[in-house]
mmCIF file of C-alpha atoms and ligand atoms in Angstrom:
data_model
loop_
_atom_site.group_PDB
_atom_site.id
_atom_site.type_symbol
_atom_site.label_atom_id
_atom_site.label_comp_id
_atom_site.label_asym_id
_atom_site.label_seq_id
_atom_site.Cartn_x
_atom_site.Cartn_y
_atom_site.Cartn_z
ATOM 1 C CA UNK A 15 0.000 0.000 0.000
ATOM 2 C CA UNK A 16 1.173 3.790 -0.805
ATOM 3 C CA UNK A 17 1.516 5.807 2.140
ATOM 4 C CA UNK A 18 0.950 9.544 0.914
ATOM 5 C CA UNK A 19 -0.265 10.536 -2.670
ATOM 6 C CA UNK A 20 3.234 12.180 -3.514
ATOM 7 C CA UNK A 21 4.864 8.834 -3.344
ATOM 8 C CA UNK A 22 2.921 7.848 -6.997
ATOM 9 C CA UNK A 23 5.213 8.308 -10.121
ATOM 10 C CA UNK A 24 4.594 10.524 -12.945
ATOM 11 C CA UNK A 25 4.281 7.711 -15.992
ATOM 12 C CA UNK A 26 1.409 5.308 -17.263
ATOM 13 C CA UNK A 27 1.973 2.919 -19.887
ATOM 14 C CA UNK A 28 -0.426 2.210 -21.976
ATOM 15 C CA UNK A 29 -0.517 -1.644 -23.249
ATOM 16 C CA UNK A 30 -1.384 -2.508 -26.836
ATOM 17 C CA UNK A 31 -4.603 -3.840 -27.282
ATOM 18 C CA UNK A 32 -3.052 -7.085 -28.405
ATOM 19 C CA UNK A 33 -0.795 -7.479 -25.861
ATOM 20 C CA UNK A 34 -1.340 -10.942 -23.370
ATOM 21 C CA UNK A 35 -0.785 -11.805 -19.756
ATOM 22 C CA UNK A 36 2.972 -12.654 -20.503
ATOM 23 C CA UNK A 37 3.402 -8.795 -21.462
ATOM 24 C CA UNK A 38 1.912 -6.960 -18.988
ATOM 25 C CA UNK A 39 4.023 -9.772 -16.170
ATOM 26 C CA UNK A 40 7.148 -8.982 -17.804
ATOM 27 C CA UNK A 41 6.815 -4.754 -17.860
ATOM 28 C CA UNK A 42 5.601 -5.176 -13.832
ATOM 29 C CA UNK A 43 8.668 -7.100 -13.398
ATOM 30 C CA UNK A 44 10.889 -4.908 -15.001
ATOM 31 C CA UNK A 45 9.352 -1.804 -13.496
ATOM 32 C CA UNK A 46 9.843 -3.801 -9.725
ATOM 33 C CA UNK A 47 13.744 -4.590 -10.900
ATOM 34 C CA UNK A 48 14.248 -0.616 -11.248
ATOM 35 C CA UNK A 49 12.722 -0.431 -7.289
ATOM 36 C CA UNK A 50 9.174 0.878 -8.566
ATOM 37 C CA UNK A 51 5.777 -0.494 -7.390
ATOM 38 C CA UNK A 52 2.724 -0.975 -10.381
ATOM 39 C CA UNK A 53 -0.662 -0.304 -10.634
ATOM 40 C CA UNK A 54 -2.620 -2.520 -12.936
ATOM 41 C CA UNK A 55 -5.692 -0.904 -14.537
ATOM 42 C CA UNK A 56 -7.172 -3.783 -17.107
ATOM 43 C CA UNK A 57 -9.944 -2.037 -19.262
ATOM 44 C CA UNK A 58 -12.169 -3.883 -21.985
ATOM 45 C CA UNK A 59 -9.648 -3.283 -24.677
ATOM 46 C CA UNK A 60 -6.487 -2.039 -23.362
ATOM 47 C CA UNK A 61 -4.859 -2.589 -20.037
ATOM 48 C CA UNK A 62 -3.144 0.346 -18.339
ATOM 49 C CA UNK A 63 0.229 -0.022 -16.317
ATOM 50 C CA UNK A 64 1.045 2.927 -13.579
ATOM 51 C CA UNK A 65 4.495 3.152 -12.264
ATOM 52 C CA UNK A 66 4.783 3.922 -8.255
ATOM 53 C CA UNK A 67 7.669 5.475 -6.769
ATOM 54 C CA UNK A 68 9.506 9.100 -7.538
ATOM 55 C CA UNK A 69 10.034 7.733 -10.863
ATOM 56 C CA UNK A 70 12.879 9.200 -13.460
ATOM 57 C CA UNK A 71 11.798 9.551 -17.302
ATOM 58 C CA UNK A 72 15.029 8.634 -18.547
ATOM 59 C CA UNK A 73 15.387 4.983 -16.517
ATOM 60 C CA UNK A 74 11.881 3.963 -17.411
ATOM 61 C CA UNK A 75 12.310 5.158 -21.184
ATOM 62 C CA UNK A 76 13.504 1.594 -21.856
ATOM 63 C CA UNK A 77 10.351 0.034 -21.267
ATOM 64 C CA UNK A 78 9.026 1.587 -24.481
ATOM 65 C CA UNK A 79 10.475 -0.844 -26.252
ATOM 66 C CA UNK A 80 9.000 -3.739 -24.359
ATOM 67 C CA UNK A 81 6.586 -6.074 -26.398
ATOM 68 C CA UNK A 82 3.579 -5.442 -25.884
ATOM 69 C CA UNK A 83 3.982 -1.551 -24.685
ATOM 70 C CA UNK A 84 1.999 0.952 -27.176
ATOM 71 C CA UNK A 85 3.057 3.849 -25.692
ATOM 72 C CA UNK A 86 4.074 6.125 -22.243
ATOM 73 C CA UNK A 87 2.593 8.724 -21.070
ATOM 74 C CA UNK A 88 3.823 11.226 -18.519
ATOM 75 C CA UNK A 89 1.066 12.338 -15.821
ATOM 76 C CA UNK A 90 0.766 16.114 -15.391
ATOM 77 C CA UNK A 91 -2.035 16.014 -12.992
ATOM 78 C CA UNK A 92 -1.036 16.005 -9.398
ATOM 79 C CA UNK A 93 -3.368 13.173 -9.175
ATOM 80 C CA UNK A 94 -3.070 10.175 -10.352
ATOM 81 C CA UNK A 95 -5.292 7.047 -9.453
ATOM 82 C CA UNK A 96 -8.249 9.453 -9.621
ATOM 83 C CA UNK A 97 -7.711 10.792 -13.210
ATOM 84 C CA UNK A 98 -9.162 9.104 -16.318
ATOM 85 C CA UNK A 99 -6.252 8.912 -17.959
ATOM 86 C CA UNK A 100 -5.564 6.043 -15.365
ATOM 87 C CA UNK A 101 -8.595 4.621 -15.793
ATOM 88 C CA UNK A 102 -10.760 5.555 -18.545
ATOM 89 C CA UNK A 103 -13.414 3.672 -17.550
ATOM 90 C CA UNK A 104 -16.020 5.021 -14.851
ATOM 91 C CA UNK A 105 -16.128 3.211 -11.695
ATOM 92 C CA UNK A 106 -18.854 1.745 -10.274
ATOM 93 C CA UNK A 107 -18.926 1.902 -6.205
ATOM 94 C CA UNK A 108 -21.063 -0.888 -5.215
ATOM 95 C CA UNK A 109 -23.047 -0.549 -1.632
ATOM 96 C CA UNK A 110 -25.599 -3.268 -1.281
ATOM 97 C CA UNK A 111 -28.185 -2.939 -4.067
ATOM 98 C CA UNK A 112 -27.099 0.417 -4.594
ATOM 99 C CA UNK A 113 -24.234 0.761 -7.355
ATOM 100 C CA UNK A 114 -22.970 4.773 -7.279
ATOM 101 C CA UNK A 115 -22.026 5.810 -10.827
ATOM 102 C CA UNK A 116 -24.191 3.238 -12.964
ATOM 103 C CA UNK A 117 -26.896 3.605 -15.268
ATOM 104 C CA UNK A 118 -29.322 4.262 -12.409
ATOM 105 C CA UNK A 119 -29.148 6.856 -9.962
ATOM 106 C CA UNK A 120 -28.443 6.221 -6.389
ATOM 107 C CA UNK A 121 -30.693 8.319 -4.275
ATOM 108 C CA UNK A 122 -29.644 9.158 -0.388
ATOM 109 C CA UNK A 123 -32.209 10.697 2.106
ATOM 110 C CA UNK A 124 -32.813 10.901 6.057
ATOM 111 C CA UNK A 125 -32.204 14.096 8.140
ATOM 112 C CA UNK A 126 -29.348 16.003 9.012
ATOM 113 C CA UNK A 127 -28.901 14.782 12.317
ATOM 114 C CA UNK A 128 -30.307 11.263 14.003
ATOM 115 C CA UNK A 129 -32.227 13.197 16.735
ATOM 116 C CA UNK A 130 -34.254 10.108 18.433
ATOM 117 C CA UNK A 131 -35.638 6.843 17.414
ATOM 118 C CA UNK A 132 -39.122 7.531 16.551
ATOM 119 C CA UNK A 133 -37.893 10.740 14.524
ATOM 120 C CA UNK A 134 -35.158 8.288 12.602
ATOM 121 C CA UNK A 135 -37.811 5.364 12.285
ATOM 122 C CA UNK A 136 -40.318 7.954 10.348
ATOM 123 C CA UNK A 137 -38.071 9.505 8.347
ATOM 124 C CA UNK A 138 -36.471 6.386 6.972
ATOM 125 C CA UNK A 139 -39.892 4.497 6.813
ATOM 126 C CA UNK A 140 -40.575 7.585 4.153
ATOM 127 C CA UNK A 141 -38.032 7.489 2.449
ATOM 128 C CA UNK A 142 -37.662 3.612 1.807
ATOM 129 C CA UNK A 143 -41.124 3.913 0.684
ATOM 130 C CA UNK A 144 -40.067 6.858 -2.124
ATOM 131 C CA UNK A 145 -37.359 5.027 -3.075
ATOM 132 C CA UNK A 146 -34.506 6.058 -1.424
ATOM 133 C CA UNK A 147 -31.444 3.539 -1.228
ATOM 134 C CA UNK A 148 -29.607 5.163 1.583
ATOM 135 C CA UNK A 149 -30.322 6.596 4.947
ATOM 136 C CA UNK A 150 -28.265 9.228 5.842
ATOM 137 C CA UNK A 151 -28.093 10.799 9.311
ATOM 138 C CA UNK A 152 -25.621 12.473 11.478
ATOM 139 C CA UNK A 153 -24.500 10.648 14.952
ATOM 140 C CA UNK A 154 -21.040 13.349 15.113
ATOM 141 C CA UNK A 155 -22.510 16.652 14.005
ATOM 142 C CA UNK A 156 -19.779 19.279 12.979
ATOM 143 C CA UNK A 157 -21.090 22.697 13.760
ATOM 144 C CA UNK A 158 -19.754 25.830 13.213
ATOM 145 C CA UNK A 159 -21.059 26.987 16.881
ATOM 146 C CA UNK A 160 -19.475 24.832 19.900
ATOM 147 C CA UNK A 161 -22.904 25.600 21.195
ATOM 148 C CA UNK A 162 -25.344 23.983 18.993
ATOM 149 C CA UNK A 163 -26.711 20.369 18.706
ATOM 150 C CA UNK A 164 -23.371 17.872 18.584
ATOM 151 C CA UNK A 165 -24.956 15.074 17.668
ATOM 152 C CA UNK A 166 -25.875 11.591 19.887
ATOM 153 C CA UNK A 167 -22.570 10.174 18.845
ATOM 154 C CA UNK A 168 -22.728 6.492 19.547
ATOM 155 C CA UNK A 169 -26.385 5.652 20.155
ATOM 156 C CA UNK A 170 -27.223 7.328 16.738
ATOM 157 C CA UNK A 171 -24.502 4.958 15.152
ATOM 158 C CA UNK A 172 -26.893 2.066 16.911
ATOM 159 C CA UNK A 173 -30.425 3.723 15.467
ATOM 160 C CA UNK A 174 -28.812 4.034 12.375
ATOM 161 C CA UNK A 175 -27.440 0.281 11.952
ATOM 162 C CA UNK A 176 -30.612 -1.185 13.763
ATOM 163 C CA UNK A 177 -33.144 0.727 10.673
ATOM 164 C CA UNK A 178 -31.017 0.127 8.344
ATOM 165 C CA UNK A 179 -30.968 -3.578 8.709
ATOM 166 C CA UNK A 180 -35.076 -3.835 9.228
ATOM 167 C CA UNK A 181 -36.064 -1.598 6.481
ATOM 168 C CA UNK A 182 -33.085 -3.000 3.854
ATOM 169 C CA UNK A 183 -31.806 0.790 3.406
ATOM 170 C CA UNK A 184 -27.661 1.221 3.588
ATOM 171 C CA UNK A 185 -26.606 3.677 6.030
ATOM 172 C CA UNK A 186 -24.346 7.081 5.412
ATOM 173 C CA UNK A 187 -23.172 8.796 8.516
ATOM 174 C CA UNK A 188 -20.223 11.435 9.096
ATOM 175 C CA UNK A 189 -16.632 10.635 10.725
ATOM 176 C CA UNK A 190 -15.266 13.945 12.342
ATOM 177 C CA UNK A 191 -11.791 12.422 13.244
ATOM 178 C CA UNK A 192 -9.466 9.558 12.549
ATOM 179 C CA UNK A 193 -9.532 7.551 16.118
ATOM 180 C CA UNK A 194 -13.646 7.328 15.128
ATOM 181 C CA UNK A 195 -12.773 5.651 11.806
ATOM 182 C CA UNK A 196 -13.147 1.892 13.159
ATOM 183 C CA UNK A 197 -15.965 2.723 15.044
ATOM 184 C CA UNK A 198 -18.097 4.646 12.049
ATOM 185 C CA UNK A 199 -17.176 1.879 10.235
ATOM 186 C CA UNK A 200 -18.775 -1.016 12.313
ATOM 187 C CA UNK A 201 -22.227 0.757 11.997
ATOM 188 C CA UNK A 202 -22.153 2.757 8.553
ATOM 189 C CA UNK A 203 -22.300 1.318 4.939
ATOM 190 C CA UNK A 204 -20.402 4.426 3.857
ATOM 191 C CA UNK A 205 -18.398 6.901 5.848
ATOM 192 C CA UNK A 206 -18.923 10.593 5.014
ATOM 193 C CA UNK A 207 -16.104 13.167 5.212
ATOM 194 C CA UNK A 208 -17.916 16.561 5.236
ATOM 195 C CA UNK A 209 -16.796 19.533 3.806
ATOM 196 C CA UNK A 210 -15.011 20.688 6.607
ATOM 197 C CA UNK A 211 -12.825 17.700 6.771
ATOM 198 C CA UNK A 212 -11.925 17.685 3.065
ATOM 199 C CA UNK A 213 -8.528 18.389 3.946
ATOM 200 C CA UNK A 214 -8.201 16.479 7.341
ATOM 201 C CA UNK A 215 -5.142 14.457 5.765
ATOM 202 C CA UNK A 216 -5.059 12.029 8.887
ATOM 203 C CA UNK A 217 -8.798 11.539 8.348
ATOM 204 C CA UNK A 218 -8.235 10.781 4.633
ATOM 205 C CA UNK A 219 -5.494 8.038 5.192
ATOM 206 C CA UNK A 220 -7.493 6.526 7.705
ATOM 207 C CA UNK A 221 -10.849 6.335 6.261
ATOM 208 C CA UNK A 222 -8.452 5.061 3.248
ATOM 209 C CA UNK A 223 -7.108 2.076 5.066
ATOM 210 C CA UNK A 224 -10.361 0.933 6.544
ATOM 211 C CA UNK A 225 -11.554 0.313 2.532
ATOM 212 C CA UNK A 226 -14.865 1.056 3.744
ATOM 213 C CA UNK A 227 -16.674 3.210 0.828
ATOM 214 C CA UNK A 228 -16.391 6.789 1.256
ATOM 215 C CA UNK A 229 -18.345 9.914 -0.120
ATOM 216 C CA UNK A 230 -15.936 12.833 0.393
ATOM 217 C CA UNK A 231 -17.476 16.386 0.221
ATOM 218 C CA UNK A 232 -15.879 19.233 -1.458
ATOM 219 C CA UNK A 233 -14.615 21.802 0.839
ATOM 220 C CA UNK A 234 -16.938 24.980 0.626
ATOM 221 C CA UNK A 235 -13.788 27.148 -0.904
ATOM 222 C CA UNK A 236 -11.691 24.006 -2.662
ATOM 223 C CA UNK A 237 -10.872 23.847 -5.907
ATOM 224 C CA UNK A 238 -11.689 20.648 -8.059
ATOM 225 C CA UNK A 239 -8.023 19.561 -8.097
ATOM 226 C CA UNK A 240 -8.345 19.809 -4.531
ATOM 227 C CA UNK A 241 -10.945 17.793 -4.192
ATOM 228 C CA UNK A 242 -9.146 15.412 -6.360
ATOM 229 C CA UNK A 243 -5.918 15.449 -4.639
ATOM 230 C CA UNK A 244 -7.762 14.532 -1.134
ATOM 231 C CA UNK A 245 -9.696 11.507 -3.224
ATOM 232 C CA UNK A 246 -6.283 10.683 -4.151
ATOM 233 C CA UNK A 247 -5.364 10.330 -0.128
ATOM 234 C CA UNK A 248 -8.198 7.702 -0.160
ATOM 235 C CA UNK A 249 -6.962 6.104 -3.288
ATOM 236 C CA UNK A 250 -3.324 6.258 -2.330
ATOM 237 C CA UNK A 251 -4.017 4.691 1.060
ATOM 238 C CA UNK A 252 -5.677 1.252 -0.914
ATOM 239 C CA UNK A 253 -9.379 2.031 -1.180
ATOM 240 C CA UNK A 254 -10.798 2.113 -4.226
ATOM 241 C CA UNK A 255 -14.604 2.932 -3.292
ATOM 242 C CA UNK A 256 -14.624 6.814 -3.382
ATOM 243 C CA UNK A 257 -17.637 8.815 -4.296
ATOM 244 C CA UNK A 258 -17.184 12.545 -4.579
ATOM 245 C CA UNK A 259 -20.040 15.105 -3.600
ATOM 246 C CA UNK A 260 -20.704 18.798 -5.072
ATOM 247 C CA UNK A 261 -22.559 20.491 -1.919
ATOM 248 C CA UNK A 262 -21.889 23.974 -3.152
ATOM 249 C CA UNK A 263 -18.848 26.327 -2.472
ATOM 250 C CA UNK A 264 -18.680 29.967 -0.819
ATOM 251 C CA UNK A 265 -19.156 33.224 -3.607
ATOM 252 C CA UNK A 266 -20.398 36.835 -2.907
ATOM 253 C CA UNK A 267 -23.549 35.432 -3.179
ATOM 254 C CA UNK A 268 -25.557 35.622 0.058
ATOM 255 C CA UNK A 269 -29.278 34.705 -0.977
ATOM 256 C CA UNK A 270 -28.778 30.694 -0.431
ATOM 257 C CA UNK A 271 -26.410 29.117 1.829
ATOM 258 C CA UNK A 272 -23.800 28.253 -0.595
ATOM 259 C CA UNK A 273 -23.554 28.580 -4.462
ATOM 260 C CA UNK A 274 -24.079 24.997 -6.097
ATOM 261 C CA UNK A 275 -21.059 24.971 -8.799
ATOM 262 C CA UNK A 276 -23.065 23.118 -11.156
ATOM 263 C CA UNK A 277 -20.003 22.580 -13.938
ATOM 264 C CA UNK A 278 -18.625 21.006 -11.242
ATOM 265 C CA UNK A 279 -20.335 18.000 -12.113
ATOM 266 C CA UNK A 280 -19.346 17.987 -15.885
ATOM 267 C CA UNK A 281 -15.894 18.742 -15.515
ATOM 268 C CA UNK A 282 -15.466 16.281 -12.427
ATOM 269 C CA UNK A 283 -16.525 13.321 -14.517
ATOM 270 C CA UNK A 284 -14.242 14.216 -17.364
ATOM 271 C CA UNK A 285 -11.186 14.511 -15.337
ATOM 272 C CA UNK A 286 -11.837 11.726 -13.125
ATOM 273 C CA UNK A 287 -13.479 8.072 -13.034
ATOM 274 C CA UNK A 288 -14.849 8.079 -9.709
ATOM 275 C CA UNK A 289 -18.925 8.732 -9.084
ATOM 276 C CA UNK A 290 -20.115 12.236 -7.996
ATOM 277 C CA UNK A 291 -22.998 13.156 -6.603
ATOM 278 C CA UNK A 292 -25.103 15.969 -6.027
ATOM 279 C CA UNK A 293 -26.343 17.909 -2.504
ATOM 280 C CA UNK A 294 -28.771 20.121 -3.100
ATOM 281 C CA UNK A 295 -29.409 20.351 0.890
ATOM 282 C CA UNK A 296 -26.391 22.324 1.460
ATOM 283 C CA UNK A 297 -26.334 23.832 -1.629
ATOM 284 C CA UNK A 298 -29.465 26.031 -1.568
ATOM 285 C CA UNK A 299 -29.766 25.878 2.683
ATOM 286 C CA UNK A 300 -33.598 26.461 1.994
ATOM 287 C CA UNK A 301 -36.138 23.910 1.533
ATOM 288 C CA UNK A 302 -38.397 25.692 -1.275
ATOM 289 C CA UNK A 303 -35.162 25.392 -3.621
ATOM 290 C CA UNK A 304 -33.783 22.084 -3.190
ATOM 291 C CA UNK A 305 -36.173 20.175 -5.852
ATOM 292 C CA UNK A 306 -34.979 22.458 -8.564
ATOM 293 C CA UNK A 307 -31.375 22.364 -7.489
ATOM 294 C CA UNK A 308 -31.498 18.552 -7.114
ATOM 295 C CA UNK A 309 -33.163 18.301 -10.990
ATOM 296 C CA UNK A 310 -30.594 20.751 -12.173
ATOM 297 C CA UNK A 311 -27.418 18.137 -10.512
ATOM 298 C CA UNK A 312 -29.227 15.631 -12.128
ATOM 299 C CA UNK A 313 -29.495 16.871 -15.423
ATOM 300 C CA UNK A 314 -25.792 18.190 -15.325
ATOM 301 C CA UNK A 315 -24.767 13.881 -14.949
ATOM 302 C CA UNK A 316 -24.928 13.577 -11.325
ATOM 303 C CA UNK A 317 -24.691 9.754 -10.111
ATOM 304 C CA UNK A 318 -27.236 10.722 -7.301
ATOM 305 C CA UNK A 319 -28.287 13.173 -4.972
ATOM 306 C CA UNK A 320 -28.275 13.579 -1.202
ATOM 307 C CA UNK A 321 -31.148 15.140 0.100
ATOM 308 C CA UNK A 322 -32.017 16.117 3.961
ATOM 309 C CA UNK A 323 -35.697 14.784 4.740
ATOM 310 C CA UNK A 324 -37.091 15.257 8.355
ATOM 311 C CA UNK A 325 -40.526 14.197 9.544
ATOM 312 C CA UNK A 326 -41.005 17.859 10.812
ATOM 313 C CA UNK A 327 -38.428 20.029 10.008
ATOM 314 C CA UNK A 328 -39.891 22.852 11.948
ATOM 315 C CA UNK A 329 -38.775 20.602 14.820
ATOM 316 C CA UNK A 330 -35.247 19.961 14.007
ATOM 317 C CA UNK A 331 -32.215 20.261 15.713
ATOM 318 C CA UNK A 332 -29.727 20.820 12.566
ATOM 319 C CA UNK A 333 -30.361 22.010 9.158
ATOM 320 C CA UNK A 334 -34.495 22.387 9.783
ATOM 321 C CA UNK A 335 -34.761 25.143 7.022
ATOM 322 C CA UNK A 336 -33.299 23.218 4.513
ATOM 323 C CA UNK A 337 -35.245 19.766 4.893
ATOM 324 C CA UNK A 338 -37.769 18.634 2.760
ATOM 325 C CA UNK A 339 -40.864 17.202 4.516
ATOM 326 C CA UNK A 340 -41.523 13.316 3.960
ATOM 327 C CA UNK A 341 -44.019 14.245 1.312
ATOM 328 C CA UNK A 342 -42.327 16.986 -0.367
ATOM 329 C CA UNK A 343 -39.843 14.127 -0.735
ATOM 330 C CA UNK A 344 -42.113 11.795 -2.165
ATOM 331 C CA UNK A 345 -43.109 14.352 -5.025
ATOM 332 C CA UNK A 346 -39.397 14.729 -5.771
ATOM 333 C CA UNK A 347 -38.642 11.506 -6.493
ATOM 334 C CA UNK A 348 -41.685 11.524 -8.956
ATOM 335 C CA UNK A 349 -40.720 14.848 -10.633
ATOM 336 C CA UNK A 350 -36.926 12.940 -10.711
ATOM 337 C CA UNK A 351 -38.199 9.876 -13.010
ATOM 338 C CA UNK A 352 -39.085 11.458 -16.476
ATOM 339 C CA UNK A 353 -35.490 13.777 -15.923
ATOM 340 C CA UNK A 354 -33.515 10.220 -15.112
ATOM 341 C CA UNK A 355 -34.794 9.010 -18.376
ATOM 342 C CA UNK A 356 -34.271 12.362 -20.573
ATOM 343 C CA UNK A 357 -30.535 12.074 -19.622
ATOM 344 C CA UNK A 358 -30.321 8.767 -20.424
ATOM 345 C CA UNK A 359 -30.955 6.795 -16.262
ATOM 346 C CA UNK A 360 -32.783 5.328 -14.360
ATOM 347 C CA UNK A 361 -34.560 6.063 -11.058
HETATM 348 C C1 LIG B 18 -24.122 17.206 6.370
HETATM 349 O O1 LIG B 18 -24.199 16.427 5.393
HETATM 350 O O2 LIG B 18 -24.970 17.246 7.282
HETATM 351 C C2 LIG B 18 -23.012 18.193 6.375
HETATM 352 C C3 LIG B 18 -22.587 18.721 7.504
HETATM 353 O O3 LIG B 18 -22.567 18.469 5.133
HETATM 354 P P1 LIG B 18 -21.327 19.393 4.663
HETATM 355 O O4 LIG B 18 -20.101 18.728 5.178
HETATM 356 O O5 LIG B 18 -21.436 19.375 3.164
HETATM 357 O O6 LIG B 18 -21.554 20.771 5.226
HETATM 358 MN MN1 LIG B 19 -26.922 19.096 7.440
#
């Protein structure tokens, strides 16, 4: 396994579509004689060979003239395992039933924060019944006043795993720090690194290791090669299941919460092969504008959306403005069917 992202070299090589097993064993043995590590990438038609380790051009310029090698390309990108030119094709991060960044959409939904068990029970009951794959719901709530709502912590990791497993929905909760990582990870289907973790690089390499699937938020005033660079900590670290989320980024403009970057989407799934997803939650920060928001990620290419949904948002301890009520919800997801199919998914 790669410790930190810099470690990865700064060449591919790109296989000939003819080339067999023998070829690609003999360039991975050749690149481990000159002290490298590989990456193997096999696509449907050509297989893909990265070389790990501060590499030199001129020592590995010999390998061009391997059988079987069509050609080397140096990387640019200060990201490597995430770009396409690593692997063209998209991946596909499989969670239970639901499959993030295949021909149907993967829909999250559940409140902002896990508040009690009757409030988590109703709003997951709802949004099973829409058809929502994933619950989401915060146990370890990070708030920008030390003052407000924390979170339950560890009994919400318990809710969460207990209605998950009766209703058949995956779970999505937050990890705040790295000595939580193990213990996220024995409740949660995915672990969520919020936006104000994007650069937490402890939290990165750990939720890496654990090779738990991870949907990593852009930071509110990151660049997309930021965002990238951080899904390469995850990569780096041995875990391949990374799903990237747009949730909006700070601009001058004050009349929603955030400003939903909306090329985001486009551009992210031309530079890399990982799925990316849409919150419209965040985003907007009001209720009235998250369906249109969440049509508009959708319509962009977003692999899903994750949406906050609380029985009675009026009620809520975190992020009431911006939840959608269980049947506001419900007439989403039927508004979201006819768009799926326009843009060529599934829902
Ligand atoms: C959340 O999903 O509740 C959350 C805190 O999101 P973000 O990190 O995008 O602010
Ligand atoms: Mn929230």
């Amino acid at each position: 396994m790669i410790a930190v992202a810099e470690e990865i070299g700064n060449m591919i090589i790109v296989m000939q579509s003819h080339a067999g097993p023998e070829h690609i064993r003999s360039v991975v043995q050749r690149i481990e004689e000159m002290g490298y590590r590989s990456n193997v990438s096999e696509g449907e038609e050509t297989t893909i060979i990265g070389v790990i380790g501060h590499s030199s051009p001129d020592q590995l310029a010999s390998l061009e003239f391997m059988p079987g090698v069509d050609r080397m390309v140096p990387v640019t990108k200060p990201y490597k395992l995430g770009s396409r030119d690593f692997r063209p094709k998209s991946t596909v991060v499989q969670v239970g039933d639901a499959r993030f960044g295949g021909e149907a959409l993967v829909m999250i939904a559940g409140p902002c924060s896990v508040e009690s068990d009757h409030q988590l029970w109703e709003a997951a009951r709802a949004v099973k019944a829409s058809g929502a794959q994933v619950l989401r719901g915060g146990a370890f709530k990070p708030r920008s006043s030390p003052y407000s709502f924390q979170g339950l912590g560890k009994p919400a990791l318990e809710m969460l795993d207990q209605v998950g497993d009766e209703l058949g929905l995956q779970v999505i909760t937050e990890v705040l720090t790295p000595d939580d990582v193990d213990l996220v990870a024995s409740y949660a289907d995915i672990l969520q690194v919020g936006a104000r973790n994007m650069q937490n690089f402890t939290l990165l390499q750990e939720v890496g290791r654990s090779g738990h699937p991870v949907l990593l938020k852009r930071g509110m005033s990151a660049t997309l090669e930021e965002l990238l660079m951080s899904a390469e900590y995850i990569l780096a670290n041995g875990n391949d299941n990374v799903i990237l989320c747009e949730r909006g980024i700070r601009t001058f403009e004050d009349s929603t919460r955030f400003t939903l970057d909306i090329s985001a989407i486009p551009v992210l799934k031309h530079l890399t092969h990982l799925p990316v997803i849409v919150d419209p939650s965040h985003a907007t920060g009001k209720w009235a504008f998250v369906p249109a928001v969440a049509k508009a990620g959708v319509a962009a290419g977003a692999d899903g959306l994750i949406i906050e949904v609380h029985p009675r948002p009026e009620e809520a301890l975190s992020d009431g403005p911006q939840s959608l009520k269980l049947e506001r919800f419900a007439q989403l997801m039927i508004e979201l069917k006819p768009l799926a199919l326009a843009v060529g998914r599934s829902l």
